[in-house]
Coordinates of C-alpha atoms in Angstrom, one line a residue:
M1 CA -21.1 -20.9 7.5
I2 CA -23.9 -19.0 6.0
G3 CA -27.2 -20.0 7.5
R4 CA -29.7 -21.8 5.2
G5 CA -32.4 -19.2 5.8
S6 CA -30.1 -16.2 5.1
F7 CA -28.9 -18.0 2.0
E8 CA -32.4 -18.6 0.7
R9 CA -33.4 -15.0 1.3
S10 CA -30.3 -13.9 -0.6
L11 CA -31.4 -16.1 -3.6
Q12 CA -34.7 -14.5 -3.5
I13 CA -33.1 -11.0 -3.8
L14 CA -30.8 -12.3 -6.5
G15 CA -33.7 -13.4 -8.5
Q16 CA -34.7 -9.7 -8.9
G17 CA -31.3 -8.9 -10.6
S18 CA -29.8 -9.6 -14.0
C19 CA -28.8 -13.0 -15.1
R20 CA -25.2 -12.1 -15.2
R21 CA -25.4 -10.6 -11.7
R22 CA -27.1 -13.7 -10.3
L23 CA -24.4 -15.9 -11.7
V24 CA -21.7 -13.9 -10.2
L25 CA -23.2 -13.7 -6.8
L26 CA -24.3 -17.2 -6.9
S27 CA -20.6 -18.1 -7.4
L28 CA -19.5 -16.0 -4.5
F29 CA -22.1 -17.7 -2.2
A30 CA -20.9 -21.0 -3.4
W31 CA -17.3 -20.2 -2.7
L32 CA -18.3 -18.9 0.7
Q33 CA -20.1 -22.0 1.5
L34 CA -17.4 -24.3 0.2
G35 CA -14.7 -22.3 2.1
A36 CA -16.5 -22.5 5.4
A37 CA -17.0 -26.2 5.0
C38 CA -13.7 -27.3 3.6
Q39 CA -11.1 -25.1 5.1
T40 CA -7.9 -27.1 6.1
P41 CA -5.0 -26.3 8.6
V42 CA -1.9 -24.5 7.5
R43 CA 0.5 -27.0 6.0
S44 CA 4.1 -27.7 6.8
N45 CA 5.5 -26.0 3.6
E46 CA 3.3 -22.8 4.2
E47 CA 4.0 -19.6 6.1
V48 CA 1.7 -17.3 8.0
V49 CA 2.5 -13.6 8.2
F50 CA 0.6 -11.6 10.9
F51 CA 0.3 -7.8 10.3
P52 CA 0.2 -5.5 13.4
T53 CA -3.0 -4.0 14.2
V54 CA -4.5 -1.8 16.9
A55 CA -7.2 -2.9 19.4
H56 CA -9.6 -0.7 21.1
L57 CA -11.9 -1.2 24.2
S58 CA -15.5 -2.3 24.0
P59 CA -18.2 0.2 24.8
D60 CA -18.5 -1.3 28.3
Q61 CA -14.6 -1.1 28.8
Q62 CA -14.6 -4.9 29.8
D63 CA -13.0 -6.3 26.7
W64 CA -10.4 -5.5 24.0
I65 CA -11.7 -5.7 20.4
V66 CA -8.7 -7.2 18.7
P67 CA -8.4 -7.2 14.9
V68 CA -6.3 -10.0 13.6
H69 CA -5.0 -9.8 10.0
A70 CA -3.0 -12.9 8.5
W71 CA -1.7 -13.9 5.2
V72 CA -1.1 -17.7 4.4
L73 CA 1.3 -18.3 1.7
K74 CA 3.9 -20.7 0.2
R75 CA 7.2 -19.4 -1.2
E76 CA 9.2 -21.2 -3.9
L77 CA 12.7 -19.7 -4.0
D78 CA 14.2 -21.5 -7.0
S79 CA 11.3 -21.9 -9.4
S80 CA 11.8 -21.2 -13.2
F81 CA 8.9 -18.7 -12.8
Q82 CA 10.8 -16.7 -10.3
Q83 CA 13.9 -16.8 -12.5
D84 CA 12.0 -15.4 -15.3
F85 CA 10.6 -12.6 -13.3
L86 CA 14.3 -11.7 -11.9
D87 CA 15.5 -11.6 -15.5
R88 CA 12.7 -9.3 -16.4
V89 CA 13.5 -7.0 -13.5
E90 CA 17.1 -6.8 -14.3
T91 CA 16.3 -6.1 -17.9
F92 CA 13.9 -3.3 -16.9
L93 CA 16.5 -1.8 -14.4
D94 CA 19.4 -1.9 -16.8
A95 CA 23.0 -2.8 -15.8
G96 CA 23.6 0.6 -14.1
A97 CA 20.9 0.0 -11.4
D98 CA 23.0 -1.2 -8.6
A99 CA 20.8 -4.2 -8.0
D100 CA 21.6 -6.5 -5.0
Q101 CA 20.8 -10.1 -6.2
A102 CA 20.3 -11.5 -2.7
I103 CA 17.9 -8.7 -1.9
L104 CA 16.1 -9.0 -5.3
K105 CA 15.6 -12.7 -4.8
D106 CA 14.3 -12.5 -1.4
R107 CA 11.7 -9.6 -1.9
A108 CA 10.6 -11.2 -5.3
S109 CA 9.7 -14.5 -3.4
W110 CA 7.1 -12.6 -1.4
F111 CA 5.4 -11.1 -4.5
L112 CA 5.6 -14.5 -6.4
A113 CA 4.4 -16.7 -3.5
D114 CA 1.2 -18.7 -3.8
S115 CA -1.5 -17.3 -1.6
E116 CA -3.3 -20.1 0.1
S117 CA -7.1 -20.0 0.3
R118 CA -9.5 -21.9 2.7
R119 CA -6.9 -22.1 5.3
Q120 CA -7.8 -22.2 9.1
I121 CA -5.4 -20.5 11.5
D122 CA -5.3 -21.5 15.2
L123 CA -4.2 -18.9 17.6
E124 CA -2.9 -19.2 21.1
L125 CA -3.6 -15.9 23.0
G126 CA -3.0 -15.9 26.8
Q127 CA -4.7 -19.0 28.2
E128 CA -7.2 -19.3 25.3
S129 CA -7.1 -20.5 21.7
Y130 CA -9.0 -19.1 18.8
S131 CA -9.5 -20.2 15.2
L132 CA -9.5 -17.9 12.2
G133 CA -10.6 -18.6 8.7
P134 CA -11.2 -19.6 6.0
T135 CA -8.6 -17.5 4.3
A136 CA -9.8 -15.6 1.1
L137 CA -8.7 -16.2 -2.5
N138 CA -5.8 -13.9 -1.8
G139 CA -4.7 -15.8 1.3
H140 CA -5.7 -13.2 3.7
V141 CA -8.1 -13.4 6.6
L142 CA -9.3 -10.5 8.7
A143 CA -11.1 -11.4 12.0
E144 CA -12.1 -9.5 15.1
L145 CA -11.7 -11.2 18.6
K146 CA -13.1 -10.1 21.9
I147 CA -10.4 -10.6 24.7
P148 CA -10.9 -9.9 28.3
R149 CA -9.2 -6.7 29.3
D150 CA -6.8 -8.2 31.7
A151 CA -5.8 -11.1 29.3
G152 CA -2.4 -11.7 27.7
D153 CA 1.0 -10.0 27.9
T154 CA 0.3 -6.2 28.0
V155 CA 3.8 -4.8 28.9
G156 CA 4.9 -1.4 27.4
S157 CA 3.5 1.7 26.3
P158 CA 1.4 1.3 24.4
A159 CA 0.6 -2.0 25.8
V160 CA 1.2 -5.0 23.4
L161 CA -0.8 -8.2 23.1
N162 CA 1.2 -11.0 21.6
Y163 CA -0.1 -14.2 20.1
N164 CA 1.2 -17.3 18.4
S165 CA -0.1 -19.7 15.8
L166 CA -0.6 -23.2 16.8
G167 CA 1.2 -26.0 15.0
Q168 CA -1.5 -28.1 13.0
G169 CA -1.8 -30.3 10.0
G170 CA 1.8 -31.5 10.3
A171 CA 3.3 -27.9 10.6
T172 CA 5.9 -27.5 13.2
Q173 CA 6.7 -23.8 12.8
V174 CA 5.0 -21.3 15.1
F175 CA 4.4 -17.8 13.7
A176 CA 4.0 -14.8 15.9
G177 CA 1.8 -11.7 15.8
H178 CA 0.8 -8.7 17.9
T179 CA -1.6 -5.9 18.4
L180 CA -1.2 -2.7 20.2
L181 CA -3.8 -2.0 22.9
V182 CA -4.7 1.7 22.4
A183 CA -6.5 3.8 24.9
A184 CA -9.6 5.8 24.0
R185 CA -7.8 9.2 24.5
G186 CA -4.3 10.2 23.6
L187 CA -2.0 11.1 20.8
S188 CA -1.9 9.1 17.6
V189 CA 0.4 9.6 14.5
I190 CA -0.6 8.5 11.0
S191 CA 2.4 8.5 8.8
D192 CA 3.0 7.4 5.2
I193 CA 6.0 5.3 4.4
D194 CA 7.4 6.0 0.8
D195 CA 9.3 9.2 0.5
T196 CA 8.2 10.0 4.0
L197 CA 10.1 7.5 6.1
K198 CA 12.2 5.7 3.3
I199 CA 13.5 7.0 0.1
S200 CA 11.5 5.4 -2.7
D201 CA 11.5 8.0 -5.6
V202 CA 7.8 7.2 -6.4
Q203 CA 7.8 9.7 -9.3
D204 CA 10.7 7.8 -11.1
K205 CA 9.4 4.4 -12.1
R206 CA 12.8 2.8 -12.7
A207 CA 14.2 4.1 -9.4
L208 CA 11.1 3.1 -7.7
V209 CA 11.4 -0.5 -8.8
A210 CA 15.0 -0.5 -8.0
N211 CA 14.4 0.9 -4.5
T212 CA 11.5 -1.5 -3.8
L213 CA 12.9 -4.7 -5.2
A214 CA 16.7 -4.6 -5.6
R215 CA 18.3 -2.2 -3.2
P216 CA 18.7 -1.7 0.7
F217 CA 16.0 0.5 2.0
A218 CA 17.3 4.0 2.9
I219 CA 16.0 6.1 5.6
V220 CA 14.9 9.7 5.1
P221 CA 17.3 11.8 7.1
G222 CA 15.9 13.3 10.3
M223 CA 12.7 11.2 10.4
P224 CA 13.7 8.7 13.2
A225 CA 14.5 11.5 15.4
L226 CA 11.1 13.2 14.7
L227 CA 9.2 10.0 15.4
D228 CA 11.4 9.3 18.5
D229 CA 10.3 12.8 19.8
L230 CA 6.6 12.1 19.2
A231 CA 7.1 8.6 20.9
D232 CA 8.5 10.2 23.8
R233 CA 5.3 12.3 24.1
G234 CA 3.3 9.1 24.3
A235 CA 2.2 8.9 20.6
V236 CA 0.8 5.6 19.1
F237 CA 1.8 5.0 15.4
H238 CA -0.2 3.9 12.5
Y239 CA 1.6 3.4 9.2
V240 CA -0.7 3.8 6.2
S241 CA 0.8 3.5 2.7
A242 CA 0.1 2.5 -0.9
S243 CA 3.1 0.0 -0.6
P244 CA 1.9 -3.7 -1.0
W245 CA 1.4 -6.1 1.8
Q246 CA 4.1 -8.3 0.2
L247 CA 6.7 -5.7 1.4
Y248 CA 5.8 -5.9 5.0
P249 CA 8.4 -8.5 5.9
A250 CA 11.2 -6.3 4.5
L251 CA 9.6 -3.1 6.0
S252 CA 9.4 -4.6 9.4
G253 CA 13.2 -5.5 9.4
F254 CA 13.9 -2.1 8.1
F255 CA 11.8 -0.4 10.8
Q256 CA 13.7 -2.4 13.6
Q257 CA 17.0 -1.6 12.0
E258 CA 16.3 2.1 12.0
G259 CA 14.6 2.1 15.4
L260 CA 11.3 3.4 14.0
P261 CA 8.5 3.1 16.7
D262 CA 6.3 0.0 16.4
G263 CA 2.8 0.6 15.1
S264 CA -0.1 -0.8 13.0
F265 CA 0.2 -1.2 9.2
D266 CA -2.3 -0.5 6.5
L267 CA -0.9 -1.3 3.1
S268 CA -2.5 -2.1 -0.2
Y269 CA -3.5 -5.5 -1.8
F270 CA -1.2 -6.3 -4.9
S271 CA -2.0 -8.6 -7.7
V272 CA 0.2 -10.4 -10.3
A273 CA -1.2 -7.9 -13.0
D274 CA 0.1 -5.1 -10.8
L275 CA 3.5 -6.9 -10.5
S276 CA 3.8 -7.4 -14.3
A277 CA 3.3 -3.6 -14.7
F278 CA 5.8 -2.8 -11.9
K279 CA 3.2 -0.7 -10.0
F280 CA 4.6 -0.1 -6.6
A281 CA 3.6 2.4 -4.0
T282 CA 0.9 4.1 -6.4
G283 CA -2.8 4.5 -6.0
A284 CA -2.6 6.3 -2.5
H285 CA -6.0 7.7 -3.0
N286 CA -7.4 4.1 -3.1
V287 CA -5.9 3.0 0.2
K288 CA -5.3 5.9 2.6
P289 CA -8.6 7.7 2.8
K290 CA -10.5 4.6 3.9
A291 CA -7.8 3.5 6.4
I292 CA -7.5 6.9 7.9
E293 CA -11.2 7.3 8.2
A294 CA -11.4 3.9 10.0
L295 CA -8.8 5.0 12.5
L296 CA -10.5 8.3 13.3
T297 CA -13.9 6.6 13.6
T298 CA -12.6 3.8 15.9
F299 CA -10.8 6.4 18.1
P300 CA -13.0 9.6 18.0
E301 CA -11.6 11.1 21.3
R302 CA -7.9 10.7 20.2
D303 CA -5.8 13.6 18.8
F304 CA -4.0 12.8 15.4
I305 CA -0.9 14.1 13.6
L306 CA -0.7 13.4 9.9
I307 CA 2.7 13.0 8.4
G308 CA 3.4 12.5 4.6
D309 CA 5.2 13.9 1.5
A310 CA 4.6 16.2 -1.5
G311 CA 5.5 13.6 -4.0
E312 CA 2.0 12.1 -4.4
Q313 CA -1.4 12.9 -3.0
D314 CA -0.7 13.2 0.8
P315 CA -1.5 17.0 1.0
E316 CA -4.9 16.6 -0.8
I317 CA -5.8 13.4 1.2
Y318 CA -4.8 14.9 4.6
G319 CA -6.4 18.2 3.8
D320 CA -9.7 16.4 3.0
V321 CA -9.4 14.5 6.2
A322 CA -8.8 17.7 8.3
R323 CA -11.8 19.3 6.9
R324 CA -14.0 16.3 7.8
H325 CA -12.6 15.9 11.3
P326 CA -11.5 19.4 12.4
G327 CA -11.6 18.4 16.1
Q328 CA -9.2 15.4 15.8
I329 CA -6.4 16.7 13.6
R330 CA -3.8 18.6 15.5
A331 CA -1.2 19.0 13.0
I332 CA -0.2 18.0 9.3
L333 CA 3.5 17.6 8.4
I334 CA 4.5 17.5 4.8
R335 CA 7.9 16.7 3.5
R336 CA 9.2 18.2 0.3
V337 CA 10.5 15.3 -1.9
D338 CA 12.0 17.7 -4.5
P339 CA 12.2 21.3 -3.3
S340 CA 13.0 22.5 -6.8
T341 CA 9.3 21.7 -7.8
D342 CA 7.6 22.6 -4.7
S343 CA 6.5 25.9 -6.2
K344 CA 3.9 24.0 -8.3
H345 CA 1.9 23.2 -5.1
D346 CA -0.6 25.9 -3.9
Y347 CA -1.0 24.4 -0.5
A348 CA -2.9 27.3 1.0
N349 CA -5.5 27.5 -1.8
V350 CA -5.8 24.0 -2.7
A351 CA -4.8 21.1 -0.4
F352 CA -5.1 23.1 2.8
K353 CA -7.9 25.4 1.7
D354 CA -10.1 26.8 4.5
L355 CA -7.6 25.1 7.1
P356 CA -5.8 27.3 9.6
R357 CA -2.3 28.2 8.5
T358 CA -1.0 27.1 12.0
L359 CA -2.3 23.5 11.3
W360 CA 0.1 22.4 8.5
I361 CA 3.8 22.7 7.9
V362 CA 5.8 21.9 4.9
F363 CA 9.4 21.1 5.6

């Protein structure tokens, strides 16, 4: 809840702005006040998706700072709205798209789900319980918990801290989540997903929609072996992509199927307007720099390897990161999506200008 004193001070500041600005921000404050006061438990017909995160030690080394990111939603698998959307997808893809109806229906259900705002999520973590919320208008909530260093199930390398939602408000389902406990020093890998780990054909809109919604995901040959080798060297993985959060359930299953290492996920927020335009896995420049910067800032003593592809903007984004953080970036690996067009990239003089030639590899 926003304190009355801070709320009144905010009103004084708002009084100095334009009328339109005051109205917009007053509406925001009103929603925040209402959300804090009127949040309700997750209901029995709603689901909670927890996205994997990475935790770091507090400055005094006594606690883990654990980010928790959750999404509360309600799916309707047989609505007329969903059927209308499926028909649109099939019309857009054409009869020759080789669409799998079961896959299309399942993945579309996540995109068409109702995101539930003002929900409270109660967590069970070790011997303690914690409350998160309220969820925002998009159904997401991001919180930061402080957990004693020796709390929870921390088996594995990196150690994994598991937690569960508590049944409440008539809900009987329990939803599981986890975070990776990452040491201050070590090796981290930041990897793209589309056309780096799975074949998406981002540059071909019809193929991208088919590969995103209506076909089994296909692994990029050789990438599981590369990531396995890095995992054997003790690497922690962070998957940063312009793919929407709604794809996480399918991506999670795909990663398990292909044996890709567990890791944190930073994806993009995706609206109904984006869906109507079939905008998938685009806008990397809006997602990746901020997510990568946050990781490098949180773990200033770790070494990082950046893995991406030449299909979109990974070379330029990674080059900028390496110039800003020369002491942290140990290697940049870029996959050629279409070798026949690779000549258009002047890596040495554009994306990787002023960087040592030994730092980056195009394969």
